[in-house]
Amino acid sequence: MADALEEANMNQGVNNTLKDLFSGAMGGIAQVLIGQPFDIVKVRLQTTTHYKGAFDCASQILKNEGATAFYKGTLTPLIGIGACVSVQFGGFNYARRAFEAQNAAKQQKSIADIEAQPQPLSYGQYYAAGAFAGIVNTVLSSPIEHIRIRLQTQPHGAGRLYHGPLDCIRKLSASPSIPRGLYRGTSVTFMREAQAYGFWFLTFEYLMQADAKRNNILRKEIPTWKIATYGGIAGEMLWISSYPFDVIKSKMQSDGLGEKQRYKSMRDAFGQTWRQEGALGFWRGVGPTLLRAMPVSAGTFAVVELVMRAIT
């Protein structure tokens, strides 16, 4: 009897994980399609001083490179970000269930009781679950974003450095190695991801649960427009809490290679940015980033929640 119950719990855990991963992947695809044009403007503003602002940057890209330039390097994130968001939601829900089980054990509740009526976590636990998701996600997001940034910032036309994602991967992996080339900037990416997704999931869960409690309804009864609104607010909090880390990551991942390398380490990148640009240097490009965050995060959470409702 005990073995059968344990096997049933294990199968339920596998099913939950697969649902989390699938719904996250769908949300990731929506995230890329909505956010890619905003993202290329953000990266250009972070990595160069050639533009007066976001509007000037977007105008010059459109004028000099054409409308398709806003989707430069989209193939890599379309595949990769789908996987990343899948891992984010899978990691978050894995950690969330672990915390729920831990809390239930203190209250002497069974796993069946948890599944029937899951109890909200503490705010600290929601942040920790989100941070866990971000840390797990870094293994994928660091090289994927590095490739995307290289493709977005390379010269246009005959001066281009890479002939596509695979060529970029090959060249970065040999510059001079995978850890120091392809995975350059991973240390600051760990910091950004933990902080960003800690606040992302914490904000969304707080708003969703507050709404359900205020209106005395179940989570699944919250309308889509509210889910999108809360997701959008969570997206703003994600970037406000982590943006300086993202600036340093972009600088390191668009830096020259070999003898042309400007930043020796994450600490050096922070130091040079502070000395040369001051505090405002850590917030370059924040305008289009926050503008992008609202619809992108809204779309991500709305799609994930709707998919989860459809397959549950």
PDB file of C-alpha atoms in Angstrom:
ATOM      1  CA  MET A   1       0.000   0.000   0.000  1.00  0.00           C
ATOM      2  CA  ALA A   2       2.790   2.407   0.967  1.00  0.00           C
ATOM      3  CA  ASP A   3       4.736   1.554  -2.200  1.00  0.00           C
ATOM      4  CA  ALA A   4       1.676   2.191  -4.377  1.00  0.00           C
ATOM      5  CA  LEU A   5       1.080   5.548  -2.689  1.00  0.00           C
ATOM      6  CA  GLU A   6       4.729   6.526  -3.149  1.00  0.00           C
ATOM      7  CA  GLU A   7       4.590   5.555  -6.844  1.00  0.00           C
ATOM      8  CA  ALA A   8       1.388   7.583  -7.314  1.00  0.00           C
ATOM      9  CA  ASN A   9       3.007  10.612  -5.697  1.00  0.00           C
ATOM     10  CA  MET A  10       6.064  10.220  -7.931  1.00  0.00           C
ATOM     11  CA  ASN A  11       3.917   9.995 -11.073  1.00  0.00           C
ATOM     12  CA  GLN A  12       1.969  13.070  -9.988  1.00  0.00           C
ATOM     13  CA  GLY A  13       5.249  14.932  -9.466  1.00  0.00           C
ATOM     14  CA  VAL A  14       6.456  14.004 -12.970  1.00  0.00           C
ATOM     15  CA  ASN A  15       3.127  15.092 -14.494  1.00  0.00           C
ATOM     16  CA  ASN A  16       3.264  18.418 -12.659  1.00  0.00           C
ATOM     17  CA  THR A  17       6.830  19.041 -13.832  1.00  0.00           C
ATOM     18  CA  LEU A  18       5.973  18.279 -17.468  1.00  0.00           C
ATOM     19  CA  LYS A  19       2.993  20.666 -17.297  1.00  0.00           C
ATOM     20  CA  ASP A  20       5.210  23.372 -15.774  1.00  0.00           C
ATOM     21  CA  LEU A  21       7.844  22.936 -18.485  1.00  0.00           C
ATOM     22  CA  PHE A  22       5.328  22.912 -21.352  1.00  0.00           C
ATOM     23  CA  SER A  23       3.389  25.968 -20.163  1.00  0.00           C
ATOM     24  CA  GLY A  24       6.669  27.795 -19.532  1.00  0.00           C
ATOM     25  CA  ALA A  25       7.869  27.026 -23.059  1.00  0.00           C
ATOM     26  CA  MET A  26       4.665  28.478 -24.532  1.00  0.00           C
ATOM     27  CA  GLY A  27       5.114  31.578 -22.402  1.00  0.00           C
ATOM     28  CA  GLY A  28       8.716  31.863 -23.564  1.00  0.00           C
ATOM     29  CA  ILE A  29       7.740  31.871 -27.232  1.00  0.00           C
ATOM     30  CA  ALA A  30       5.244  34.647 -26.552  1.00  0.00           C
ATOM     31  CA  GLN A  31       7.920  36.546 -24.641  1.00  0.00           C
ATOM     32  CA  VAL A  32      10.386  36.518 -27.554  1.00  0.00           C
ATOM     33  CA  LEU A  33       7.879  37.494 -30.237  1.00  0.00           C
ATOM     34  CA  ILE A  34       6.602  40.437 -28.176  1.00  0.00           C
ATOM     35  CA  GLY A  35       9.901  41.642 -26.790  1.00  0.00           C
ATOM     36  CA  GLN A  36      12.599  41.201 -29.421  1.00  0.00           C
ATOM     37  CA  PRO A  37      12.272  44.674 -31.058  1.00  0.00           C
ATOM     38  CA  PHE A  38      12.503  46.355 -27.644  1.00  0.00           C
ATOM     39  CA  ASP A  39      15.428  44.157 -26.683  1.00  0.00           C
ATOM     40  CA  ILE A  40      17.691  45.094 -29.587  1.00  0.00           C
ATOM     41  CA  VAL A  41      17.193  48.793 -28.749  1.00  0.00           C
ATOM     42  CA  LYS A  42      18.042  48.095 -25.106  1.00  0.00           C
ATOM     43  CA  VAL A  43      21.243  46.231 -25.981  1.00  0.00           C
ATOM     44  CA  ARG A  44      22.393  48.910 -28.455  1.00  0.00           C
ATOM     45  CA  LEU A  45      21.864  51.649 -25.822  1.00  0.00           C
ATOM     46  CA  GLN A  46      23.714  49.633 -23.162  1.00  0.00           C
ATOM     47  CA  THR A  47      26.732  48.884 -25.303  1.00  0.00           C
ATOM     48  CA  THR A  48      27.332  52.084 -27.287  1.00  0.00           C
ATOM     49  CA  THR A  49      26.992  55.859 -26.963  1.00  0.00           C
ATOM     50  CA  HIS A  50      26.148  56.441 -30.642  1.00  0.00           C
ATOM     51  CA  TYR A  51      22.482  57.148 -29.966  1.00  0.00           C
ATOM     52  CA  LYS A  52      20.761  60.092 -28.260  1.00  0.00           C
ATOM     53  CA  GLY A  53      18.055  57.913 -26.788  1.00  0.00           C
ATOM     54  CA  ALA A  54      15.672  55.040 -27.386  1.00  0.00           C
ATOM     55  CA  PHE A  55      13.686  56.763 -30.140  1.00  0.00           C
ATOM     56  CA  ASP A  56      16.855  57.837 -31.948  1.00  0.00           C
ATOM     57  CA  CYS A  57      18.232  54.307 -31.684  1.00  0.00           C
ATOM     58  CA  ALA A  58      15.063  52.737 -33.074  1.00  0.00           C
ATOM     59  CA  SER A  59      14.892  55.325 -35.868  1.00  0.00           C
ATOM     60  CA  GLN A  60      18.493  54.734 -36.943  1.00  0.00           C
ATOM     61  CA  ILE A  61      18.075  50.963 -36.909  1.00  0.00           C
ATOM     62  CA  LEU A  62      14.974  51.274 -39.096  1.00  0.00           C
ATOM     63  CA  LYS A  63      16.653  53.770 -41.444  1.00  0.00           C
ATOM     64  CA  ASN A  64      20.039  52.067 -41.803  1.00  0.00           C
ATOM     65  CA  GLU A  65      19.214  48.382 -41.406  1.00  0.00           C
ATOM     66  CA  GLY A  66      15.537  47.999 -42.207  1.00  0.00           C
ATOM     67  CA  ALA A  67      12.586  46.685 -40.224  1.00  0.00           C
ATOM     68  CA  THR A  68      13.892  43.113 -40.164  1.00  0.00           C
ATOM     69  CA  ALA A  69      16.876  44.300 -38.101  1.00  0.00           C
ATOM     70  CA  PHE A  70      14.588  44.488 -35.055  1.00  0.00           C
ATOM     71  CA  TYR A  71      14.443  40.717 -35.201  1.00  0.00           C
ATOM     72  CA  LYS A  72      18.189  40.155 -35.597  1.00  0.00           C
ATOM     73  CA  GLY A  73      19.276  37.056 -33.726  1.00  0.00           C
ATOM     74  CA  THR A  74      15.673  35.971 -33.077  1.00  0.00           C
ATOM     75  CA  LEU A  75      16.163  32.296 -33.929  1.00  0.00           C
ATOM     76  CA  THR A  76      18.478  31.708 -30.978  1.00  0.00           C
ATOM     77  CA  PRO A  77      16.191  33.262 -28.339  1.00  0.00           C
ATOM     78  CA  LEU A  78      13.056  31.799 -29.942  1.00  0.00           C
ATOM     79  CA  ILE A  79      14.447  28.337 -29.306  1.00  0.00           C
ATOM     80  CA  GLY A  80      16.547  29.234 -26.298  1.00  0.00           C
ATOM     81  CA  ILE A  81      14.210  31.570 -24.408  1.00  0.00           C
ATOM     82  CA  GLY A  82      11.423  29.055 -24.846  1.00  0.00           C
ATOM     83  CA  ALA A  83      13.691  26.582 -23.066  1.00  0.00           C
ATOM     84  CA  CYS A  84      14.750  29.202 -20.500  1.00  0.00           C
ATOM     85  CA  VAL A  85      11.221  30.226 -19.517  1.00  0.00           C
ATOM     86  CA  SER A  86      10.305  26.555 -19.399  1.00  0.00           C
ATOM     87  CA  VAL A  87      13.144  25.990 -16.922  1.00  0.00           C
ATOM     88  CA  GLN A  88      12.200  29.132 -14.954  1.00  0.00           C
ATOM     89  CA  PHE A  89       8.631  27.971 -14.345  1.00  0.00           C
ATOM     90  CA  GLY A  90       9.731  24.378 -13.839  1.00  0.00           C
ATOM     91  CA  GLY A  91      12.371  25.460 -11.308  1.00  0.00           C
ATOM     92  CA  PHE A  92      10.052  27.856  -9.508  1.00  0.00           C
ATOM     93  CA  ASN A  93       7.232  25.344  -9.145  1.00  0.00           C
ATOM     94  CA  TYR A  94       9.661  22.622  -8.074  1.00  0.00           C
ATOM     95  CA  ALA A  95      10.992  24.851  -5.300  1.00  0.00           C
ATOM     96  CA  ARG A  96       7.477  26.042  -4.448  1.00  0.00           C
ATOM     97  CA  ARG A  97       6.249  22.475  -3.954  1.00  0.00           C
ATOM     98  CA  ALA A  98       9.314  21.690  -1.853  1.00  0.00           C
ATOM     99  CA  PHE A  99       8.525  24.655   0.410  1.00  0.00           C
ATOM    100  CA  GLU A 100       4.842  23.626   0.556  1.00  0.00           C
ATOM    101  CA  ALA A 101       5.875  20.123   1.625  1.00  0.00           C
ATOM    102  CA  GLN A 102       8.234  21.591   4.228  1.00  0.00           C
ATOM    103  CA  ASN A 103       5.505  23.845   5.594  1.00  0.00           C
ATOM    104  CA  ALA A 104       2.967  21.002   5.576  1.00  0.00           C
ATOM    105  CA  ALA A 105       5.361  18.752   7.489  1.00  0.00           C
ATOM    106  CA  LYS A 106       5.501  21.348  10.242  1.00  0.00           C
ATOM    107  CA  GLN A 107       1.691  21.330  10.320  1.00  0.00           C
ATOM    108  CA  GLN A 108       1.598  17.521  10.033  1.00  0.00           C
ATOM    109  CA  LYS A 109      -0.306  17.551   6.725  1.00  0.00           C
ATOM    110  CA  SER A 110      -0.092  14.835   4.061  1.00  0.00           C
ATOM    111  CA  ILE A 111       0.936  15.268   0.412  1.00  0.00           C
ATOM    112  CA  ALA A 112      -2.707  14.642  -0.560  1.00  0.00           C
ATOM    113  CA  ASP A 113      -3.737  17.576   1.627  1.00  0.00           C
ATOM    114  CA  ILE A 114      -1.132  19.792  -0.079  1.00  0.00           C
ATOM    115  CA  GLU A 115      -2.407  18.862  -3.557  1.00  0.00           C
ATOM    116  CA  ALA A 116      -6.038  19.403  -2.522  1.00  0.00           C
ATOM    117  CA  GLN A 117      -5.452  22.764  -0.872  1.00  0.00           C
ATOM    118  CA  PRO A 118      -1.918  24.198  -1.381  1.00  0.00           C
ATOM    119  CA  GLN A 119      -0.976  26.797   1.191  1.00  0.00           C
ATOM    120  CA  PRO A 120       0.666  30.103   0.231  1.00  0.00           C
ATOM    121  CA  LEU A 121       4.362  30.402   0.989  1.00  0.00           C
ATOM    122  CA  SER A 122       5.936  33.209   2.953  1.00  0.00           C
ATOM    123  CA  TYR A 123       7.224  36.144   0.922  1.00  0.00           C
ATOM    124  CA  GLY A 124      10.777  35.037   1.646  1.00  0.00           C
ATOM    125  CA  GLN A 125      10.005  31.561   0.344  1.00  0.00           C
ATOM    126  CA  TYR A 126       8.471  32.916  -2.867  1.00  0.00           C
ATOM    127  CA  TYR A 127      11.572  35.032  -3.419  1.00  0.00           C
ATOM    128  CA  ALA A 128      13.839  32.051  -2.709  1.00  0.00           C
ATOM    129  CA  ALA A 129      11.867  29.824  -5.114  1.00  0.00           C
ATOM    130  CA  GLY A 130      12.175  32.478  -7.818  1.00  0.00           C
ATOM    131  CA  ALA A 131      15.885  32.943  -7.130  1.00  0.00           C
ATOM    132  CA  PHE A 132      16.359  29.169  -7.391  1.00  0.00           C
ATOM    133  CA  ALA A 133      14.626  29.231 -10.784  1.00  0.00           C
ATOM    134  CA  GLY A 134      16.926  32.040 -11.924  1.00  0.00           C
ATOM    135  CA  ILE A 135      20.087  30.262 -10.808  1.00  0.00           C
ATOM    136  CA  VAL A 136      19.075  27.024 -12.539  1.00  0.00           C
ATOM    137  CA  ASN A 137      18.169  29.010 -15.634  1.00  0.00           C
ATOM    138  CA  THR A 138      21.616  30.672 -15.840  1.00  0.00           C
ATOM    139  CA  VAL A 139      23.202  27.561 -17.328  1.00  0.00           C
ATOM    140  CA  LEU A 140      21.015  28.109 -20.396  1.00  0.00           C
ATOM    141  CA  SER A 141      20.446  31.854 -20.386  1.00  0.00           C
ATOM    142  CA  SER A 142      24.090  32.946 -20.152  1.00  0.00           C
ATOM    143  CA  PRO A 143      25.306  31.484 -23.483  1.00  0.00           C
ATOM    144  CA  ILE A 144      21.969  32.104 -25.224  1.00  0.00           C
ATOM    145  CA  GLU A 145      21.969  35.786 -24.308  1.00  0.00           C
ATOM    146  CA  HIS A 146      25.666  36.091 -25.117  1.00  0.00           C
ATOM    147  CA  ILE A 147      25.027  34.809 -28.655  1.00  0.00           C
ATOM    148  CA  ARG A 148      22.014  37.088 -29.069  1.00  0.00           C
ATOM    149  CA  ILE A 149      23.968  40.154 -27.917  1.00  0.00           C
ATOM    150  CA  ARG A 150      26.863  39.391 -30.294  1.00  0.00           C
ATOM    151  CA  LEU A 151      24.458  39.052 -33.215  1.00  0.00           C
ATOM    152  CA  GLN A 152      22.549  42.205 -32.263  1.00  0.00           C
ATOM    153  CA  THR A 153      25.636  44.407 -31.869  1.00  0.00           C
ATOM    154  CA  GLN A 154      27.750  43.219 -34.794  1.00  0.00           C
ATOM    155  CA  PRO A 155      28.315  45.602 -37.737  1.00  0.00           C
ATOM    156  CA  HIS A 156      25.738  45.624 -40.503  1.00  0.00           C
ATOM    157  CA  GLY A 157      26.524  44.453 -44.047  1.00  0.00           C
ATOM    158  CA  ALA A 158      30.023  43.461 -45.204  1.00  0.00           C
ATOM    159  CA  GLY A 159      31.557  44.110 -41.791  1.00  0.00           C
ATOM    160  CA  ARG A 160      29.479  41.499 -39.980  1.00  0.00           C
ATOM    161  CA  LEU A 161      31.479  39.169 -37.741  1.00  0.00           C
ATOM    162  CA  TYR A 162      29.171  36.169 -37.551  1.00  0.00           C
ATOM    163  CA  HIS A 163      27.190  34.357 -40.235  1.00  0.00           C
ATOM    164  CA  GLY A 164      24.489  33.164 -37.860  1.00  0.00           C
ATOM    165  CA  PRO A 165      24.043  31.555 -34.418  1.00  0.00           C
ATOM    166  CA  LEU A 166      26.086  28.416 -35.151  1.00  0.00           C
ATOM    167  CA  ASP A 167      29.017  30.420 -36.500  1.00  0.00           C
ATOM    168  CA  CYS A 168      28.808  32.670 -33.437  1.00  0.00           C
ATOM    169  CA  ILE A 169      28.848  29.659 -31.090  1.00  0.00           C
ATOM    170  CA  ARG A 170      31.873  28.209 -32.877  1.00  0.00           C
ATOM    171  CA  LYS A 171      33.867  31.431 -32.753  1.00  0.00           C
ATOM    172  CA  LEU A 172      32.996  32.248 -29.135  1.00  0.00           C
ATOM    173  CA  SER A 173      33.833  28.712 -28.004  1.00  0.00           C
ATOM    174  CA  ALA A 174      37.326  29.168 -29.469  1.00  0.00           C
ATOM    175  CA  SER A 175      37.883  32.605 -27.888  1.00  0.00           C
ATOM    176  CA  PRO A 176      39.849  31.154 -26.148  1.00  0.00           C
ATOM    177  CA  SER A 177      37.623  28.469 -24.603  1.00  0.00           C
ATOM    178  CA  ILE A 178      33.992  27.682 -23.800  1.00  0.00           C
ATOM    179  CA  PRO A 179      34.150  28.957 -20.166  1.00  0.00           C
ATOM    180  CA  ARG A 180      36.011  32.169 -21.061  1.00  0.00           C
ATOM    181  CA  GLY A 181      34.337  32.676 -24.436  1.00  0.00           C
ATOM    182  CA  LEU A 182      30.827  31.300 -24.797  1.00  0.00           C
ATOM    183  CA  TYR A 183      30.123  31.552 -21.050  1.00  0.00           C
ATOM    184  CA  ARG A 184      31.711  34.976 -20.578  1.00  0.00           C
ATOM    185  CA  GLY A 185      29.690  37.102 -18.141  1.00  0.00           C
ATOM    186  CA  THR A 186      28.149  34.114 -16.366  1.00  0.00           C
ATOM    187  CA  SER A 187      29.175  35.286 -12.878  1.00  0.00           C
ATOM    188  CA  VAL A 188      27.144  38.484 -13.149  1.00  0.00           C
ATOM    189  CA  THR A 189      24.362  36.577 -14.919  1.00  0.00           C
ATOM    190  CA  PHE A 190      23.984  34.385 -11.816  1.00  0.00           C
ATOM    191  CA  MET A 191      23.524  37.522  -9.718  1.00  0.00           C
ATOM    192  CA  ARG A 192      21.089  39.101 -12.155  1.00  0.00           C
ATOM    193  CA  GLU A 193      18.965  35.974 -12.579  1.00  0.00           C
ATOM    194  CA  ALA A 194      18.638  35.253  -8.860  1.00  0.00           C
ATOM    195  CA  GLN A 195      17.618  38.815  -8.019  1.00  0.00           C
ATOM    196  CA  ALA A 196      15.411  39.300 -11.083  1.00  0.00           C
ATOM    197  CA  TYR A 197      13.385  36.108 -10.866  1.00  0.00           C
ATOM    198  CA  GLY A 198      13.153  36.270  -7.093  1.00  0.00           C
ATOM    199  CA  PHE A 199      11.290  39.576  -7.449  1.00  0.00           C
ATOM    200  CA  TRP A 200       9.440  38.490 -10.625  1.00  0.00           C
ATOM    201  CA  PHE A 201       7.717  35.488  -9.111  1.00  0.00           C
ATOM    202  CA  LEU A 202       7.306  37.115  -5.682  1.00  0.00           C
ATOM    203  CA  THR A 203       5.501  40.136  -7.157  1.00  0.00           C
ATOM    204  CA  PHE A 204       3.209  38.076  -9.385  1.00  0.00           C
ATOM    205  CA  GLU A 205       2.264  35.585  -6.672  1.00  0.00           C
ATOM    206  CA  TYR A 206       1.617  38.355  -4.141  1.00  0.00           C
ATOM    207  CA  LEU A 207      -0.708  40.209  -6.544  1.00  0.00           C
ATOM    208  CA  MET A 208      -2.554  37.043  -7.616  1.00  0.00           C
ATOM    209  CA  GLN A 209      -3.121  35.846  -4.069  1.00  0.00           C
ATOM    210  CA  ALA A 210      -4.126  39.294  -2.837  1.00  0.00           C
ATOM    211  CA  ASP A 211      -6.724  39.478  -5.627  1.00  0.00           C
ATOM    212  CA  ALA A 212      -8.130  36.022  -4.862  1.00  0.00           C
ATOM    213  CA  LYS A 213      -8.341  36.818  -1.158  1.00  0.00           C
ATOM    214  CA  ARG A 214      -9.825  40.292  -1.683  1.00  0.00           C
ATOM    215  CA  ASN A 215     -12.562  39.001  -4.006  1.00  0.00           C
ATOM    216  CA  ASN A 216     -13.020  35.644  -2.239  1.00  0.00           C
ATOM    217  CA  ILE A 217     -12.450  33.637  -5.434  1.00  0.00           C
ATOM    218  CA  LEU A 218     -10.198  30.803  -6.574  1.00  0.00           C
ATOM    219  CA  ARG A 219      -6.983  31.554  -8.469  1.00  0.00           C
ATOM    220  CA  LYS A 220      -8.396  29.962 -11.631  1.00  0.00           C
ATOM    221  CA  GLU A 221     -11.316  32.416 -11.522  1.00  0.00           C
ATOM    222  CA  ILE A 222      -9.086  35.489 -11.867  1.00  0.00           C
ATOM    223  CA  PRO A 223      -9.757  36.956 -15.348  1.00  0.00           C
ATOM    224  CA  THR A 224      -7.061  36.996 -18.026  1.00  0.00           C
ATOM    225  CA  TRP A 225      -6.778  40.789 -18.146  1.00  0.00           C
ATOM    226  CA  LYS A 226      -5.903  40.841 -14.456  1.00  0.00           C
ATOM    227  CA  ILE A 227      -3.332  38.065 -14.902  1.00  0.00           C
ATOM    228  CA  ALA A 228      -1.744  40.108 -17.692  1.00  0.00           C
ATOM    229  CA  THR A 229      -1.787  43.266 -15.558  1.00  0.00           C
ATOM    230  CA  TYR A 230      -0.143  41.547 -12.590  1.00  0.00           C
ATOM    231  CA  GLY A 231       2.364  39.911 -14.913  1.00  0.00           C
ATOM    232  CA  GLY A 232       3.218  43.302 -16.388  1.00  0.00           C
ATOM    233  CA  ILE A 233       3.793  44.806 -12.936  1.00  0.00           C
ATOM    234  CA  ALA A 234       5.989  41.825 -12.053  1.00  0.00           C
ATOM    235  CA  GLY A 235       8.023  42.509 -15.196  1.00  0.00           C
ATOM    236  CA  GLU A 236       8.680  46.083 -14.060  1.00  0.00           C
ATOM    237  CA  MET A 237       9.871  44.828 -10.675  1.00  0.00           C
ATOM    238  CA  LEU A 238      12.121  42.255 -12.330  1.00  0.00           C
ATOM    239  CA  TRP A 239      14.113  44.939 -14.140  1.00  0.00           C
ATOM    240  CA  ILE A 240      14.073  47.630 -11.449  1.00  0.00           C
ATOM    241  CA  SER A 241      15.565  45.135  -9.003  1.00  0.00           C
ATOM    242  CA  SER A 242      18.281  43.790 -11.324  1.00  0.00           C
ATOM    243  CA  TYR A 243      19.047  46.301 -14.071  1.00  0.00           C
ATOM    244  CA  PRO A 244      22.601  47.319 -12.996  1.00  0.00           C
ATOM    245  CA  PHE A 245      23.630  43.645 -13.178  1.00  0.00           C
ATOM    246  CA  ASP A 246      22.152  43.437 -16.680  1.00  0.00           C
ATOM    247  CA  VAL A 247      24.136  46.476 -17.864  1.00  0.00           C
ATOM    248  CA  ILE A 248      27.395  44.886 -16.712  1.00  0.00           C
ATOM    249  CA  LYS A 249      26.432  41.591 -18.319  1.00  0.00           C
ATOM    250  CA  SER A 250      25.755  43.312 -21.654  1.00  0.00           C
ATOM    251  CA  LYS A 251      29.069  45.181 -21.496  1.00  0.00           C
ATOM    252  CA  MET A 252      31.011  41.987 -20.813  1.00  0.00           C
ATOM    253  CA  GLN A 253      29.185  39.979 -23.472  1.00  0.00           C
ATOM    254  CA  SER A 254      29.648  42.624 -26.174  1.00  0.00           C
ATOM    255  CA  ASP A 255      33.271  43.275 -25.215  1.00  0.00           C
ATOM    256  CA  GLY A 256      36.141  42.628 -27.610  1.00  0.00           C
ATOM    257  CA  LEU A 257      37.824  39.244 -27.654  1.00  0.00           C
ATOM    258  CA  GLY A 258      41.514  38.474 -27.107  1.00  0.00           C
ATOM    259  CA  GLU A 259      43.690  41.575 -27.258  1.00  0.00           C
ATOM    260  CA  LYS A 260      40.622  43.763 -27.847  1.00  0.00           C
ATOM    261  CA  GLN A 261      39.085  42.754 -24.519  1.00  0.00           C
ATOM    262  CA  ARG A 262      38.319  45.813 -22.386  1.00  0.00           C
ATOM    263  CA  TYR A 263      36.930  44.275 -19.190  1.00  0.00           C
ATOM    264  CA  LYS A 264      39.105  41.759 -17.351  1.00  0.00           C
ATOM    265  CA  SER A 265      36.366  40.634 -14.949  1.00  0.00           C
ATOM    266  CA  MET A 266      32.951  41.456 -13.559  1.00  0.00           C
ATOM    267  CA  ARG A 267      34.547  43.584 -10.854  1.00  0.00           C
ATOM    268  CA  ASP A 268      36.592  45.468 -13.442  1.00  0.00           C
ATOM    269  CA  ALA A 269      33.467  46.113 -15.526  1.00  0.00           C
ATOM    270  CA  PHE A 270      31.666  47.536 -12.485  1.00  0.00           C
ATOM    271  CA  GLY A 271      34.683  49.700 -11.648  1.00  0.00           C
ATOM    272  CA  GLN A 272      35.162  51.093 -15.150  1.00  0.00           C
ATOM    273  CA  THR A 273      31.457  51.847 -15.521  1.00  0.00           C
ATOM    274  CA  TRP A 274      31.421  53.738 -12.200  1.00  0.00           C
ATOM    275  CA  ARG A 275      34.555  55.754 -12.987  1.00  0.00           C
ATOM    276  CA  GLN A 276      33.638  56.645 -16.566  1.00  0.00           C
ATOM    277  CA  GLU A 277      29.840  56.988 -16.456  1.00  0.00           C
ATOM    278  CA  GLY A 278      28.941  57.382 -12.798  1.00  0.00           C
ATOM    279  CA  ALA A 279      25.791  55.964 -11.221  1.00  0.00           C
ATOM    280  CA  LEU A 280      23.702  56.738 -14.293  1.00  0.00           C
ATOM    281  CA  GLY A 281      25.895  54.396 -16.310  1.00  0.00           C
ATOM    282  CA  PHE A 282      24.256  51.456 -14.565  1.00  0.00           C
ATOM    283  CA  TRP A 283      20.842  52.573 -15.809  1.00  0.00           C
ATOM    284  CA  ARG A 284      21.528  53.279 -19.504  1.00  0.00           C
ATOM    285  CA  GLY A 285      18.708  51.918 -21.641  1.00  0.00           C
ATOM    286  CA  VAL A 286      16.345  51.407 -18.693  1.00  0.00           C
ATOM    287  CA  GLY A 287      13.560  53.345 -20.447  1.00  0.00           C
ATOM    288  CA  PRO A 288      12.967  50.952 -23.369  1.00  0.00           C
ATOM    289  CA  THR A 289      13.619  48.040 -21.027  1.00  0.00           C
ATOM    290  CA  LEU A 290      10.754  49.040 -18.725  1.00  0.00           C
ATOM    291  CA  LEU A 291       8.588  49.846 -21.740  1.00  0.00           C
ATOM    292  CA  ARG A 292       9.283  46.362 -23.070  1.00  0.00           C
ATOM    293  CA  ALA A 293       8.875  44.645 -19.690  1.00  0.00           C
ATOM    294  CA  MET A 294       5.173  45.400 -19.265  1.00  0.00           C
ATOM    295  CA  PRO A 295       3.804  43.723 -22.440  1.00  0.00           C
ATOM    296  CA  VAL A 296       6.421  40.953 -22.473  1.00  0.00           C
ATOM    297  CA  SER A 297       5.886  39.866 -18.881  1.00  0.00           C
ATOM    298  CA  ALA A 298       2.119  40.330 -19.190  1.00  0.00           C
ATOM    299  CA  GLY A 299       2.062  38.059 -22.236  1.00  0.00           C
ATOM    300  CA  THR A 300       4.307  35.475 -20.583  1.00  0.00           C
ATOM    301  CA  PHE A 301       2.249  35.063 -17.414  1.00  0.00           C
ATOM    302  CA  ALA A 302      -1.074  35.231 -19.267  1.00  0.00           C
ATOM    303  CA  VAL A 303      -0.020  32.463 -21.670  1.00  0.00           C
ATOM    304  CA  VAL A 304       1.450  30.299 -18.898  1.00  0.00           C
ATOM    305  CA  GLU A 305      -1.648  30.600 -16.698  1.00  0.00           C
ATOM    306  CA  LEU A 306      -4.034  29.911 -19.590  1.00  0.00           C
ATOM    307  CA  VAL A 307      -2.049  26.896 -20.764  1.00  0.00           C
ATOM    308  CA  MET A 308      -1.886  25.534 -17.220  1.00  0.00           C
ATOM    309  CA  ARG A 309      -5.658  25.899 -16.863  1.00  0.00           C
ATOM    310  CA  ALA A 310      -6.210  24.154 -20.196  1.00  0.00           C
ATOM    311  CA  ILE A 311      -4.039  21.135 -19.402  1.00  0.00           C
ATOM    312  CA  THR A 312      -4.843  20.724 -15.713  1.00  0.00           C
TER     313      THR A 312
END
